[in-house]
């Protein structure tokens, strides 16, 4: 525990903290100063204060911690890599919530190459899961820019998407079984590696995407696929979102299931990367001009590299011929391919360097995206002259990160304070008109909880509340998030 109880909540809490330390062993119940990594989120948007941070070593310890906290009526905030973007894993400001860090549950329990599955603990960092699969010649295809620090438990709790959803699906589609500690502290043993199992309600799907509000994920059995024989990456420049959608249709026809990534970036996203991360290469740009829109395509082929390259080059040649794109470059080797991905994945960091912005993680049917962008860009620019739009995302999935940055020279805090509510209303109204979703992949957390009430089907919302009450009757698991 280290420091005395500085939270001011007296002996009831200090006796709970002693009980927790008896469960975890010395040094794994942290209090006092130096907890910023657990108390402040990646975006620096949420600053909480924890009663303590508890770091169990295994699922049995998690059960006992959950039981002790339930009995004491103290709420728990499950936390993995703390890279979530909606405030779900950050404790609130009251100093009464305990952060339950799953980071020490980081073992790979099993890889079954014949069954194409692996079983890993919740605190395994995504990149280490990918690496363990690759060591056996297999691919775990979940991939996102935070993969060096996010955990598989957090990925599943938020049903993360990322850059390969087009081909392999969200975290949900990549999970066959879960081990979960319920809100009552029981261990639900559901680590099945079965692709077919119709034995009643699907509890696994209930916990995936529940953002730590229904149970604590302690381990998961994940789907693997064989490593592709060749991965090819290209960057294309085009004049409009409508042209990018035409390119997507062409790529789907020509590349079929080998198309694994299709990412869109507007010029301002690339300008931000150039400004804040000038070491990153910027293909297709001149000193004077950045393409209005850029598309990053990835193809993962079961055939060899030569065939893959030919198919990709043929696609781009046809697109150029038909005037769908203005220019394109194919990565010649792994380093160039990584460079292209680096450019795309650096956008969140570059926009954070530019200052706080108003984020919208939205999805819309692909066919409606050009119309959505045209209408919403125009409406925002009219209502907030000079506002700057950082628009990038997973076009292949109909998922945009449609973010609004303060006009040049205007403080981002002041801009957010004055205009965030109005801008959210404008953007989410447009999303709803185009039959989209206000959260494509980041979840609801605390950020969008009130928005959800406004926008979700009331029957769905009522059922969600009933589920929460049934599975967490004391309301001690991640209260105030989602519902
Ligand atoms: P945390 O942030 O720790 O937690 C996220 C939520 O899950 C919280 O509500 C928390 O309470 C809960 N939780 C965590 N672990 C558990 C557990 N074991 N059991 C129950 N509940 C738990 N997301 C995408 O979907 N696609 C992207 O492309 C993407 N790119 C990103 C890029 C960057 C640079 C960053 C910073 C984030 C990005 N994200 C993206 C956000 C994404 O949600 C997270 O990166 C990741 O999925 C969260 O994992 P984590 O371990 O950090 O979870
Ligand atoms: Zn994303």
Short mmCIF file of C-alpha atoms and ligand atoms in Angstrom, two decimals:
data_model
loop_
_atom_site.label_atom_id
_atom_site.label_comp_id
_atom_site.label_asym_id
_atom_site.label_seq_id
_atom_site.Cartn_x
_atom_site.Cartn_y
_atom_site.Cartn_z
CA UNK A 1 0.00 0.00 0.00
CA UNK A 2 2.97 2.25 0.67
CA UNK A 3 1.31 5.48 1.74
CA UNK A 4 -1.19 6.15 4.52
CA UNK A 5 -4.84 6.76 3.63
CA UNK A 6 -4.70 10.26 2.19
CA UNK A 7 -8.14 10.10 0.65
CA UNK A 8 -9.94 11.28 3.75
CA UNK A 9 -12.47 8.45 3.63
CA UNK A 10 -11.51 7.05 7.01
CA UNK A 11 -11.21 3.64 8.55
CA UNK A 12 -13.91 1.83 6.55
CA UNK A 13 -11.84 2.29 3.43
CA UNK A 14 -8.50 1.65 5.07
CA UNK A 15 -9.75 -1.72 6.31
CA UNK A 16 -10.95 -2.54 2.76
CA UNK A 17 -7.54 -1.56 1.38
CA UNK A 18 -5.87 -3.84 3.92
CA UNK A 19 -8.13 -6.70 2.84
CA UNK A 20 -7.26 -6.02 -0.79
CA UNK A 21 -3.56 -6.05 -0.04
CA UNK A 22 -3.99 -9.36 1.76
CA UNK A 23 -5.46 -10.69 -1.52
CA UNK A 24 -2.87 -9.27 -3.95
CA UNK A 25 0.25 -9.35 -1.77
CA UNK A 26 2.37 -6.38 -0.78
CA UNK A 27 3.00 -3.65 -3.31
CA UNK A 28 -0.07 -4.19 -5.47
CA UNK A 29 -2.51 -1.80 -3.82
CA UNK A 30 -1.33 1.67 -4.78
CA UNK A 31 -2.51 4.87 -3.11
CA UNK A 32 -1.38 8.45 -2.79
CA UNK A 33 0.71 10.34 -5.33
CA UNK A 34 2.18 9.13 -8.62
CA UNK A 35 -0.93 7.46 -10.03
CA UNK A 36 -1.39 9.81 -13.03
CA UNK A 37 -1.10 6.96 -15.54
CA UNK A 38 -4.21 5.38 -13.99
CA UNK A 39 -6.05 8.60 -13.23
CA UNK A 40 -5.63 10.61 -16.42
CA UNK A 41 -6.65 9.31 -19.84
CA UNK A 42 -4.58 9.26 -23.03
CA UNK A 43 -6.31 12.35 -24.45
CA UNK A 44 -5.81 14.26 -21.16
CA UNK A 45 -9.48 14.92 -21.22
CA UNK A 46 -10.46 13.02 -18.08
CA UNK A 47 -8.64 13.57 -14.79
CA UNK A 48 -9.94 11.38 -12.00
CA UNK A 49 -8.87 10.55 -8.48
CA UNK A 50 -8.77 6.92 -7.34
CA UNK A 51 -9.28 5.62 -3.82
CA UNK A 52 -6.62 3.09 -4.82
CA UNK A 53 -5.27 1.14 -7.77
CA UNK A 54 -5.41 -2.62 -7.24
CA UNK A 55 -3.27 -4.93 -9.37
CA UNK A 56 -4.32 -8.59 -9.06
CA UNK A 57 -2.14 -11.39 -10.45
CA UNK A 58 -4.84 -13.83 -11.57
CA UNK A 59 -8.56 -14.45 -12.02
CA UNK A 60 -8.97 -15.90 -8.52
CA UNK A 61 -7.66 -12.68 -7.01
CA UNK A 62 -10.03 -10.70 -9.23
CA UNK A 63 -12.95 -12.75 -7.83
CA UNK A 64 -11.93 -11.99 -4.26
CA UNK A 65 -11.37 -8.29 -4.97
CA UNK A 66 -14.78 -7.96 -6.61
CA UNK A 67 -16.42 -9.74 -3.65
CA UNK A 68 -14.65 -7.52 -1.09
CA UNK A 69 -15.57 -4.32 -2.94
CA UNK A 70 -19.18 -5.43 -3.47
CA UNK A 71 -19.51 -6.10 0.26
CA UNK A 72 -18.01 -2.71 1.11
CA UNK A 73 -20.21 -0.98 -1.48
CA UNK A 74 -17.15 0.47 -3.20
CA UNK A 75 -17.20 0.70 -6.97
CA UNK A 76 -14.56 -0.71 -9.30
CA UNK A 77 -13.31 0.71 -12.57
CA UNK A 78 -11.68 -2.05 -14.67
CA UNK A 79 -8.67 -0.81 -16.58
CA UNK A 80 -6.32 -2.34 -19.16
CA UNK A 81 -3.91 -0.16 -21.12
CA UNK A 82 -5.97 2.98 -20.40
CA UNK A 83 -5.99 4.01 -24.08
CA UNK A 84 -9.79 4.18 -24.35
CA UNK A 85 -11.10 7.45 -25.76
CA UNK A 86 -14.46 7.83 -23.99
CA UNK A 87 -13.48 8.09 -20.33
CA UNK A 88 -14.67 4.57 -19.50
CA UNK A 89 -11.50 3.35 -17.77
CA UNK A 90 -10.66 6.55 -15.85
CA UNK A 91 -11.94 6.82 -12.25
CA UNK A 92 -14.27 9.74 -11.53
CA UNK A 93 -13.28 12.80 -9.49
CA UNK A 94 -14.74 11.68 -6.14
CA UNK A 95 -11.74 9.69 -4.91
CA UNK A 96 -14.11 6.84 -3.96
CA UNK A 97 -13.60 4.46 -6.92
CA UNK A 98 -10.99 1.74 -7.07
CA UNK A 99 -9.14 1.18 -10.33
CA UNK A 100 -8.88 -2.55 -11.02
CA UNK A 101 -5.83 -2.85 -13.26
CA UNK A 102 -5.68 -6.10 -15.22
CA UNK A 103 -2.14 -5.52 -16.47
CA UNK A 104 -0.57 -8.31 -14.42
CA UNK A 105 -2.86 -10.91 -15.99
CA UNK A 106 -0.56 -11.14 -18.99
CA UNK A 107 0.04 -14.80 -19.78
CA UNK A 108 -0.56 -16.57 -23.06
CA UNK A 109 -2.24 -19.72 -21.76
CA UNK A 110 -2.41 -21.76 -24.96
CA UNK A 111 -2.03 -21.67 -28.74
CA UNK A 112 -3.90 -24.44 -30.57
CA UNK A 113 -2.60 -24.34 -34.14
CA UNK A 114 -4.98 -27.04 -35.45
CA UNK A 115 -8.02 -25.31 -33.97
CA UNK A 116 -6.66 -21.90 -35.03
CA UNK A 117 -7.22 -20.42 -31.57
CA UNK A 118 -5.22 -18.91 -28.75
CA UNK A 119 -6.19 -18.35 -25.14
CA UNK A 120 -4.72 -15.29 -23.47
CA UNK A 121 -5.24 -13.36 -20.27
CA UNK A 122 -6.99 -10.00 -20.32
CA UNK A 123 -3.92 -7.88 -19.53
CA UNK A 124 -1.88 -9.12 -22.51
CA UNK A 125 -0.89 -6.15 -24.64
CA UNK A 126 -2.38 -6.49 -28.14
CA UNK A 127 1.03 -6.30 -29.81
CA UNK A 128 2.32 -9.19 -27.69
CA UNK A 129 -0.75 -11.26 -28.65
CA UNK A 130 -0.04 -10.57 -32.33
CA UNK A 131 3.63 -11.51 -31.79
CA UNK A 132 2.81 -14.77 -29.99
CA UNK A 133 0.55 -15.77 -32.89
CA UNK A 134 3.18 -14.75 -35.46
CA UNK A 135 5.78 -16.94 -33.68
CA UNK A 136 3.60 -19.90 -34.65
CA UNK A 137 3.13 -18.70 -38.24
CA UNK A 138 -0.38 -17.45 -37.47
CA UNK A 139 -2.09 -14.08 -37.55
CA UNK A 140 -4.26 -12.43 -34.90
CA UNK A 141 -5.75 -9.76 -37.15
CA UNK A 142 -6.94 -7.12 -34.68
CA UNK A 143 -4.80 -4.07 -35.41
CA UNK A 144 -4.99 -0.47 -34.18
CA UNK A 145 -2.66 2.43 -33.52
CA UNK A 146 -2.71 1.88 -29.74
CA UNK A 147 -1.64 -1.78 -30.10
CA UNK A 148 1.65 -1.19 -28.25
CA UNK A 149 -0.23 -0.34 -25.04
CA UNK A 150 -3.88 -1.44 -25.22
CA UNK A 151 -4.82 -4.84 -23.78
CA UNK A 152 -6.95 -7.61 -25.15
CA UNK A 153 -9.35 -7.22 -22.19
CA UNK A 154 -9.84 -3.55 -23.07
CA UNK A 155 -10.19 -4.38 -26.77
CA UNK A 156 -12.96 -6.87 -26.02
CA UNK A 157 -14.64 -4.73 -23.36
CA UNK A 158 -14.89 -1.92 -25.92
CA UNK A 159 -15.37 -4.19 -28.97
CA UNK A 160 -12.50 -2.40 -30.69
CA UNK A 161 -12.37 -2.09 -34.47
CA UNK A 162 -9.19 -0.81 -36.09
CA UNK A 163 -7.71 -1.14 -39.54
CA UNK A 164 -8.55 -4.72 -40.61
CA UNK A 165 -12.25 -4.92 -39.79
CA UNK A 166 -13.10 -4.88 -43.49
CA UNK A 167 -11.77 -8.42 -43.82
CA UNK A 168 -11.64 -9.93 -40.32
CA UNK A 169 -14.31 -8.11 -38.29
CA UNK A 170 -14.32 -6.27 -34.95
CA UNK A 171 -12.91 -7.69 -31.71
CA UNK A 172 -16.29 -9.38 -31.23
CA UNK A 173 -15.89 -11.43 -34.41
CA UNK A 174 -12.41 -12.50 -33.31
CA UNK A 175 -13.44 -13.90 -29.93
CA UNK A 176 -14.79 -17.41 -29.39
CA UNK A 177 -14.87 -17.63 -25.62
CA UNK A 178 -14.46 -15.57 -22.45
CA UNK A 179 -13.57 -16.06 -18.82
CA UNK A 180 -15.35 -13.37 -16.81
CA UNK A 181 -15.62 -12.42 -13.15
CA UNK A 182 -19.24 -11.45 -12.56
CA UNK A 183 -20.29 -8.45 -10.49
CA UNK A 184 -20.97 -10.89 -7.63
CA UNK A 185 -17.41 -12.19 -7.82
CA UNK A 186 -18.16 -15.60 -9.40
CA UNK A 187 -15.90 -16.97 -12.14
CA UNK A 188 -17.83 -17.57 -15.36
CA UNK A 189 -15.83 -20.20 -17.23
CA UNK A 190 -16.58 -19.71 -20.92
CA UNK A 191 -13.21 -20.24 -22.57
CA UNK A 192 -14.54 -22.25 -25.47
CA UNK A 193 -12.69 -22.60 -28.74
CA UNK A 194 -15.83 -23.71 -30.56
CA UNK A 195 -17.06 -22.10 -33.75
CA UNK A 196 -20.45 -23.69 -33.29
CA UNK A 197 -22.16 -23.68 -29.91
CA UNK A 198 -25.90 -23.00 -29.75
CA UNK A 199 -26.48 -23.74 -26.08
CA UNK A 200 -28.74 -20.90 -25.07
CA UNK A 201 -28.19 -17.17 -24.64
CA UNK A 202 -24.84 -15.89 -25.82
CA UNK A 203 -23.27 -14.54 -22.63
CA UNK A 204 -19.97 -13.92 -24.37
CA UNK A 205 -21.57 -11.40 -26.71
CA UNK A 206 -23.18 -9.68 -23.74
CA UNK A 207 -19.83 -8.99 -22.08
CA UNK A 208 -18.06 -7.97 -25.30
CA UNK A 209 -18.61 -4.25 -25.77
CA UNK A 210 -20.06 -3.80 -22.26
CA UNK A 211 -17.13 -1.52 -21.28
CA UNK A 212 -16.59 -3.07 -17.87
CA UNK A 213 -20.15 -2.40 -16.70
CA UNK A 214 -21.38 -6.01 -16.52
CA UNK A 215 -18.31 -8.09 -15.57
CA UNK A 216 -14.53 -8.19 -15.58
CA UNK A 217 -12.96 -10.08 -18.46
CA UNK A 218 -9.98 -12.10 -17.20
CA UNK A 219 -9.14 -14.24 -20.27
CA UNK A 220 -10.31 -14.88 -23.82
CA UNK A 221 -10.06 -17.53 -26.51
CA UNK A 222 -9.33 -15.77 -29.79
CA UNK A 223 -9.62 -16.76 -33.45
CA UNK A 224 -6.45 -16.97 -35.53
CA UNK A 225 -5.95 -17.18 -39.28
CA UNK A 226 -2.96 -18.37 -41.31
CA UNK A 227 -0.41 -15.63 -42.05
CA UNK A 228 -0.98 -14.30 -45.58
CA UNK A 229 1.83 -15.06 -48.04
CA UNK A 230 2.14 -11.42 -49.06
CA UNK A 231 0.92 -8.07 -47.78
CA UNK A 232 0.95 -5.11 -50.18
CA UNK A 233 0.25 -1.51 -49.28
CA UNK A 234 -0.47 1.46 -51.53
CA UNK A 235 -1.37 5.11 -51.17
CA UNK A 236 -3.63 6.84 -53.69
CA UNK A 237 -4.63 10.49 -54.02
CA UNK A 238 -8.09 11.51 -55.21
CA UNK A 239 -10.25 14.58 -55.44
CA UNK A 240 -13.31 13.74 -53.34
CA UNK A 241 -14.91 11.21 -50.97
CA UNK A 242 -17.13 10.13 -53.88
CA UNK A 243 -14.00 9.15 -55.85
CA UNK A 244 -12.69 7.27 -52.79
CA UNK A 245 -15.96 5.31 -52.63
CA UNK A 246 -15.63 4.51 -56.34
CA UNK A 247 -12.11 3.23 -55.67
CA UNK A 248 -13.45 1.08 -52.82
CA UNK A 249 -16.01 -0.51 -55.12
CA UNK A 250 -13.36 -1.17 -57.75
CA UNK A 251 -10.98 -2.64 -55.14
CA UNK A 252 -13.68 -4.93 -53.80
CA UNK A 253 -14.43 -6.21 -57.27
CA UNK A 254 -10.80 -6.70 -58.29
CA UNK A 255 -9.22 -7.84 -55.03
CA UNK A 256 -12.19 -9.64 -53.47
CA UNK A 257 -11.45 -10.99 -49.99
CA UNK A 258 -7.77 -10.07 -50.27
CA UNK A 259 -8.63 -6.40 -49.62
CA UNK A 260 -7.83 -6.05 -45.88
CA UNK A 261 -7.58 -2.30 -45.36
CA UNK A 262 -9.11 0.82 -46.88
CA UNK A 263 -8.37 4.00 -44.95
CA UNK A 264 -9.28 7.57 -45.83
CA UNK A 265 -7.48 10.81 -44.84
CA UNK A 266 -8.33 14.39 -45.72
CA UNK A 267 -5.61 16.90 -46.57
CA UNK A 268 -5.74 18.61 -43.16
CA UNK A 269 -5.06 15.29 -41.36
CA UNK A 270 -1.90 14.89 -43.42
CA UNK A 271 -0.89 18.52 -42.90
CA UNK A 272 -1.11 18.00 -39.13
CA UNK A 273 1.19 14.96 -39.36
CA UNK A 274 3.62 16.97 -41.51
CA UNK A 275 3.60 19.82 -38.97
CA UNK A 276 3.98 17.81 -35.77
CA UNK A 277 5.79 14.67 -36.96
CA UNK A 278 7.96 15.93 -39.84
CA UNK A 279 10.13 12.81 -39.74
CA UNK A 280 7.26 10.79 -41.30
CA UNK A 281 7.47 10.48 -45.09
CA UNK A 282 4.65 12.13 -47.07
CA UNK A 283 4.32 10.43 -50.47
CA UNK A 284 2.22 12.08 -53.22
CA UNK A 285 2.77 15.52 -51.68
CA UNK A 286 4.64 18.46 -53.12
CA UNK A 287 5.79 21.54 -51.23
CA UNK A 288 2.71 23.33 -52.55
CA UNK A 289 0.10 20.65 -52.52
CA UNK A 290 -1.31 17.77 -50.47
CA UNK A 291 -3.91 15.55 -52.20
CA UNK A 292 -7.42 16.65 -51.20
CA UNK A 293 -8.10 13.06 -50.11
CA UNK A 294 -5.73 10.13 -49.67
CA UNK A 295 -6.59 6.45 -49.50
CA UNK A 296 -4.37 3.82 -47.93
CA UNK A 297 -5.12 0.37 -49.35
CA UNK A 298 -3.87 -2.92 -48.04
CA UNK A 299 -4.08 -6.27 -49.75
CA UNK A 300 -3.23 -9.55 -47.98
CA UNK A 301 -2.81 -12.34 -50.48
CA UNK A 302 -2.61 -16.10 -50.12
CA UNK A 303 -0.63 -16.12 -53.40
CA UNK A 304 3.00 -14.98 -53.51
CA UNK A 305 4.22 -11.36 -53.46
CA UNK A 306 4.62 -11.11 -57.25
CA UNK A 307 1.01 -11.99 -57.96
CA UNK A 308 -0.18 -9.70 -55.17
CA UNK A 309 1.80 -6.79 -56.56
CA UNK A 310 0.49 -7.40 -60.07
CA UNK A 311 -3.11 -7.40 -58.87
CA UNK A 312 -2.68 -4.23 -56.86
CA UNK A 313 -0.88 -2.42 -59.68
CA UNK A 314 -3.55 -3.50 -62.17
CA UNK A 315 -6.24 -2.10 -59.89
CA UNK A 316 -4.47 1.24 -59.50
CA UNK A 317 -3.77 1.47 -63.26
CA UNK A 318 -7.45 0.97 -64.02
CA UNK A 319 -8.44 3.54 -61.37
CA UNK A 320 -6.03 6.06 -62.90
CA UNK A 321 -7.33 5.26 -66.37
CA UNK A 322 -10.94 5.82 -65.34
CA UNK A 323 -10.07 9.08 -63.56
CA UNK A 324 -11.02 7.68 -60.14
CA UNK A 325 -7.63 8.61 -58.64
CA UNK A 326 -5.03 11.21 -59.59
CA UNK A 327 -1.89 9.47 -58.44
CA UNK A 328 -0.72 6.39 -56.52
CA UNK A 329 2.34 4.76 -55.03
CA UNK A 330 2.86 1.09 -54.08
CA UNK A 331 5.20 0.33 -51.18
CA UNK A 332 8.20 -1.57 -52.53
CA UNK A 333 9.18 -3.24 -49.28
CA UNK A 334 8.16 -3.74 -45.68
CA UNK A 335 9.82 -0.50 -44.54
CA UNK A 336 7.86 1.56 -47.08
CA UNK A 337 4.66 -0.23 -46.17
CA UNK A 338 5.24 0.51 -42.48
CA UNK A 339 5.91 4.13 -43.43
CA UNK A 340 2.50 4.43 -45.10
CA UNK A 341 0.77 2.95 -42.07
CA UNK A 342 2.79 5.19 -39.80
CA UNK A 343 1.44 8.20 -41.69
CA UNK A 344 -2.14 7.07 -41.14
CA UNK A 345 -1.69 5.97 -37.54
CA UNK A 346 0.12 9.18 -36.54
CA UNK A 347 -2.99 11.30 -37.14
CA UNK A 348 -4.46 10.91 -33.61
CA UNK A 349 -1.12 11.92 -32.09
CA UNK A 350 -0.66 14.85 -34.48
CA UNK A 351 -4.13 16.24 -33.78
CA UNK A 352 -3.54 15.85 -30.02
CA UNK A 353 -0.37 17.93 -30.44
CA UNK A 354 -2.40 20.59 -32.23
CA UNK A 355 -4.70 20.88 -29.19
CA UNK A 356 -7.92 19.39 -27.80
CA UNK A 357 -10.54 18.75 -30.46
CA UNK A 358 -14.13 17.65 -30.64
CA UNK A 359 -14.10 14.00 -31.65
CA UNK A 360 -16.78 12.07 -33.46
CA UNK A 361 -16.27 8.36 -34.01
CA UNK A 362 -19.19 7.69 -36.32
CA UNK A 363 -20.38 5.17 -38.85
CA UNK A 364 -22.63 5.69 -41.83
CA UNK A 365 -23.53 3.42 -44.75
CA UNK A 366 -20.59 3.76 -47.17
CA UNK A 367 -22.92 4.84 -49.98
CA UNK A 368 -24.01 7.90 -47.97
CA UNK A 369 -20.58 9.05 -46.81
CA UNK A 370 -19.88 11.52 -49.65
CA UNK A 371 -23.23 13.23 -49.05
CA UNK A 372 -22.71 13.25 -45.28
CA UNK A 373 -19.27 14.86 -45.60
CA UNK A 374 -20.42 17.49 -48.11
CA UNK A 375 -23.45 18.53 -46.04
CA UNK A 376 -21.78 18.43 -42.63
CA UNK A 377 -18.56 20.18 -43.70
CA UNK A 378 -20.64 23.00 -45.20
CA UNK A 379 -22.93 23.32 -42.18
CA UNK A 380 -19.99 23.41 -39.73
CA UNK A 381 -18.08 25.96 -41.75
CA UNK A 382 -21.13 28.17 -41.92
CA UNK A 383 -21.92 27.91 -38.21
CA UNK A 384 -18.29 28.12 -37.01
CA UNK A 385 -16.27 30.01 -39.62
CA UNK A 386 -12.62 28.96 -39.72
CA UNK A 387 -13.12 25.67 -37.83
CA UNK A 388 -10.72 23.01 -39.09
CA UNK A 389 -11.92 19.49 -39.90
CA UNK A 390 -9.70 16.50 -39.21
CA UNK A 391 -11.46 13.81 -41.18
CA UNK A 392 -9.93 10.35 -41.45
CA UNK A 393 -10.92 6.79 -40.77
CA UNK A 394 -11.80 3.34 -41.91
CA UNK A 395 -13.78 4.09 -45.06
CA UNK A 396 -14.04 0.39 -45.90
CA UNK A 397 -16.14 -0.02 -42.73
CA UNK A 398 -18.11 3.21 -43.18
CA UNK A 399 -16.33 4.54 -40.06
CA UNK A 400 -15.07 8.12 -39.93
CA UNK A 401 -13.14 9.93 -37.23
CA UNK A 402 -14.78 13.24 -37.99
CA UNK A 403 -13.10 15.70 -35.64
CA UNK A 404 -13.42 19.43 -35.29
CA UNK A 405 -10.45 21.60 -34.33
CA UNK A 406 -10.61 25.25 -33.27
CA UNK A 407 -9.96 27.92 -35.93
CA UNK A 408 -6.34 28.93 -36.27
CA UNK A 409 -5.37 31.25 -33.40
CA UNK A 410 -8.38 30.35 -31.20
CA UNK A 411 -7.62 28.51 -27.92
CA UNK A 412 -8.85 24.93 -28.09
CA UNK A 413 -10.17 24.94 -24.49
CA UNK A 414 -12.21 28.09 -25.12
CA UNK A 415 -13.50 26.73 -28.42
CA UNK A 416 -14.58 23.46 -26.82
CA UNK A 417 -16.19 25.21 -23.91
CA UNK A 418 -18.19 27.52 -26.16
CA UNK A 419 -19.13 25.22 -29.03
CA UNK A 420 -18.79 21.53 -28.18
CA UNK A 421 -22.48 20.95 -27.41
CA UNK A 422 -23.69 22.75 -30.55
CA UNK A 423 -21.14 21.00 -32.77
CA UNK A 424 -22.03 17.60 -31.36
CA UNK A 425 -25.71 18.26 -31.98
CA UNK A 426 -25.04 19.34 -35.56
CA UNK A 427 -22.85 16.33 -36.35
CA UNK A 428 -24.99 13.71 -34.58
CA UNK A 429 -28.20 15.06 -36.16
CA UNK A 430 -26.53 14.58 -39.55
CA UNK A 431 -25.39 11.08 -38.55
CA UNK A 432 -28.94 10.19 -37.58
CA UNK A 433 -30.39 11.61 -40.81
CA UNK A 434 -28.00 9.36 -42.70
CA UNK A 435 -28.91 6.29 -40.61
CA UNK A 436 -25.54 6.08 -38.89
CA UNK A 437 -24.23 5.43 -35.39
CA UNK A 438 -22.80 7.93 -32.87
CA UNK A 439 -20.19 5.41 -31.76
CA UNK A 440 -18.62 3.16 -34.37
CA UNK A 441 -15.74 1.68 -32.41
CA UNK A 442 -14.73 3.66 -29.31
CA UNK A 443 -17.81 2.93 -27.22
CA UNK A 444 -19.97 5.12 -25.00
CA UNK A 445 -18.10 5.39 -21.68
CA UNK A 446 -18.85 8.66 -19.95
CA UNK A 447 -18.34 10.82 -23.02
CA UNK A 448 -21.45 9.76 -24.91
CA UNK A 449 -23.72 8.47 -22.16
CA UNK A 450 -26.12 11.40 -22.30
CA UNK A 451 -26.03 11.46 -26.09
CA UNK A 452 -27.02 7.78 -26.10
CA UNK A 453 -30.14 8.60 -24.10
CA UNK A 454 -31.13 11.12 -26.77
CA UNK A 455 -30.42 8.89 -29.74
CA UNK A 456 -30.89 5.20 -28.89
CA UNK A 457 -34.16 3.41 -29.46
CA UNK A 458 -36.02 3.76 -26.13
CA UNK A 459 -36.91 0.08 -25.97
CA UNK A 460 -33.26 -0.87 -26.52
CA UNK A 461 -32.20 1.58 -23.82
CA UNK A 462 -34.72 0.20 -21.34
CA UNK A 463 -33.55 -3.38 -22.02
CA UNK A 464 -29.93 -2.30 -21.53
CA UNK A 465 -30.83 -0.80 -18.14
CA UNK A 466 -32.65 -4.00 -17.13
CA UNK A 467 -29.62 -6.07 -18.11
CA UNK A 468 -27.35 -3.83 -16.07
CA UNK A 469 -29.64 -4.14 -13.03
CA UNK A 470 -29.84 -7.93 -13.41
CA UNK A 471 -26.10 -8.55 -13.82
CA UNK A 472 -24.78 -5.85 -11.48
CA UNK A 473 -27.59 -5.37 -8.95
CA UNK A 474 -25.44 -3.32 -6.55
CA UNK A 475 -24.24 -1.09 -9.37
CA UNK A 476 -20.61 -1.28 -8.30
CA UNK A 477 -19.04 -2.17 -11.69
CA UNK A 478 -18.01 0.92 -13.63
CA UNK A 479 -21.06 3.00 -12.55
CA UNK A 480 -21.98 5.99 -14.68
CA UNK A 481 -20.65 4.46 -17.87
CA UNK A 482 -22.77 3.43 -20.89
CA UNK A 483 -26.21 3.47 -19.15
P1 LIG B 1 -8.91 0.75 -21.36
O1 LIG B 1 -8.77 2.10 -21.92
O2 LIG B 1 -8.12 0.45 -20.15
O3 LIG B 1 -10.45 0.46 -21.06
C1 LIG B 1 -11.44 0.65 -22.04
C2 LIG B 1 -12.81 0.25 -21.46
O4 LIG B 1 -12.85 -1.14 -21.21
C3 LIG B 1 -13.11 0.90 -20.12
O5 LIG B 1 -14.49 1.12 -20.01
C4 LIG B 1 -12.67 -0.14 -19.10
O6 LIG B 1 -13.38 -0.03 -17.88
C5 LIG B 1 -12.99 -1.43 -19.82
N1 LIG B 1 -12.07 -2.54 -19.54
C6 LIG B 1 -10.72 -2.58 -19.73
N2 LIG B 1 -10.25 -3.80 -19.45
C7 LIG B 1 -11.31 -4.55 -19.05
C8 LIG B 1 -11.47 -5.90 -18.63
N3 LIG B 1 -10.44 -6.74 -18.56
N4 LIG B 1 -12.71 -6.33 -18.30
C9 LIG B 1 -13.78 -5.49 -18.38
N5 LIG B 1 -13.68 -4.22 -18.76
C10 LIG B 1 -12.47 -3.75 -19.11
N6 LIG B 1 -10.21 1.91 -30.89
C11 LIG B 1 -10.69 1.27 -31.96
O7 LIG B 1 -11.70 0.58 -31.82
N7 LIG B 1 -10.10 1.37 -33.18
C12 LIG B 1 -9.00 2.12 -33.39
O8 LIG B 1 -8.51 2.19 -34.50
C13 LIG B 1 -8.44 2.79 -32.27
N8 LIG B 1 -7.33 3.51 -32.41
C14 LIG B 1 -6.80 4.13 -31.32
C15 LIG B 1 -5.63 4.86 -31.47
C16 LIG B 1 -5.05 5.51 -30.39
C17 LIG B 1 -3.78 6.29 -30.58
C18 LIG B 1 -5.67 5.43 -29.11
C19 LIG B 1 -5.06 6.09 -27.92
C20 LIG B 1 -6.83 4.70 -28.95
C21 LIG B 1 -7.42 4.06 -30.03
N9 LIG B 1 -8.60 3.33 -29.92
C22 LIG B 1 -9.10 2.67 -31.01
C23 LIG B 1 -9.38 3.27 -28.66
C24 LIG B 1 -9.51 1.85 -28.16
O9 LIG B 1 -10.73 1.63 -27.50
C25 LIG B 1 -8.40 1.37 -27.29
O10 LIG B 1 -7.15 1.64 -27.80
C26 LIG B 1 -8.46 -0.10 -26.83
O11 LIG B 1 -9.39 -0.95 -27.42
C27 LIG B 1 -8.74 -0.07 -25.36
O12 LIG B 1 -7.93 -1.02 -24.71
P2 LIG B 1 -7.31 -0.68 -23.29
O13 LIG B 1 -6.69 -1.92 -22.78
O14 LIG B 1 -6.45 0.51 -23.35
O15 LIG B 1 -8.64 -0.36 -22.46
ZN1 LIG B 2 -10.33 4.11 -35.68
#
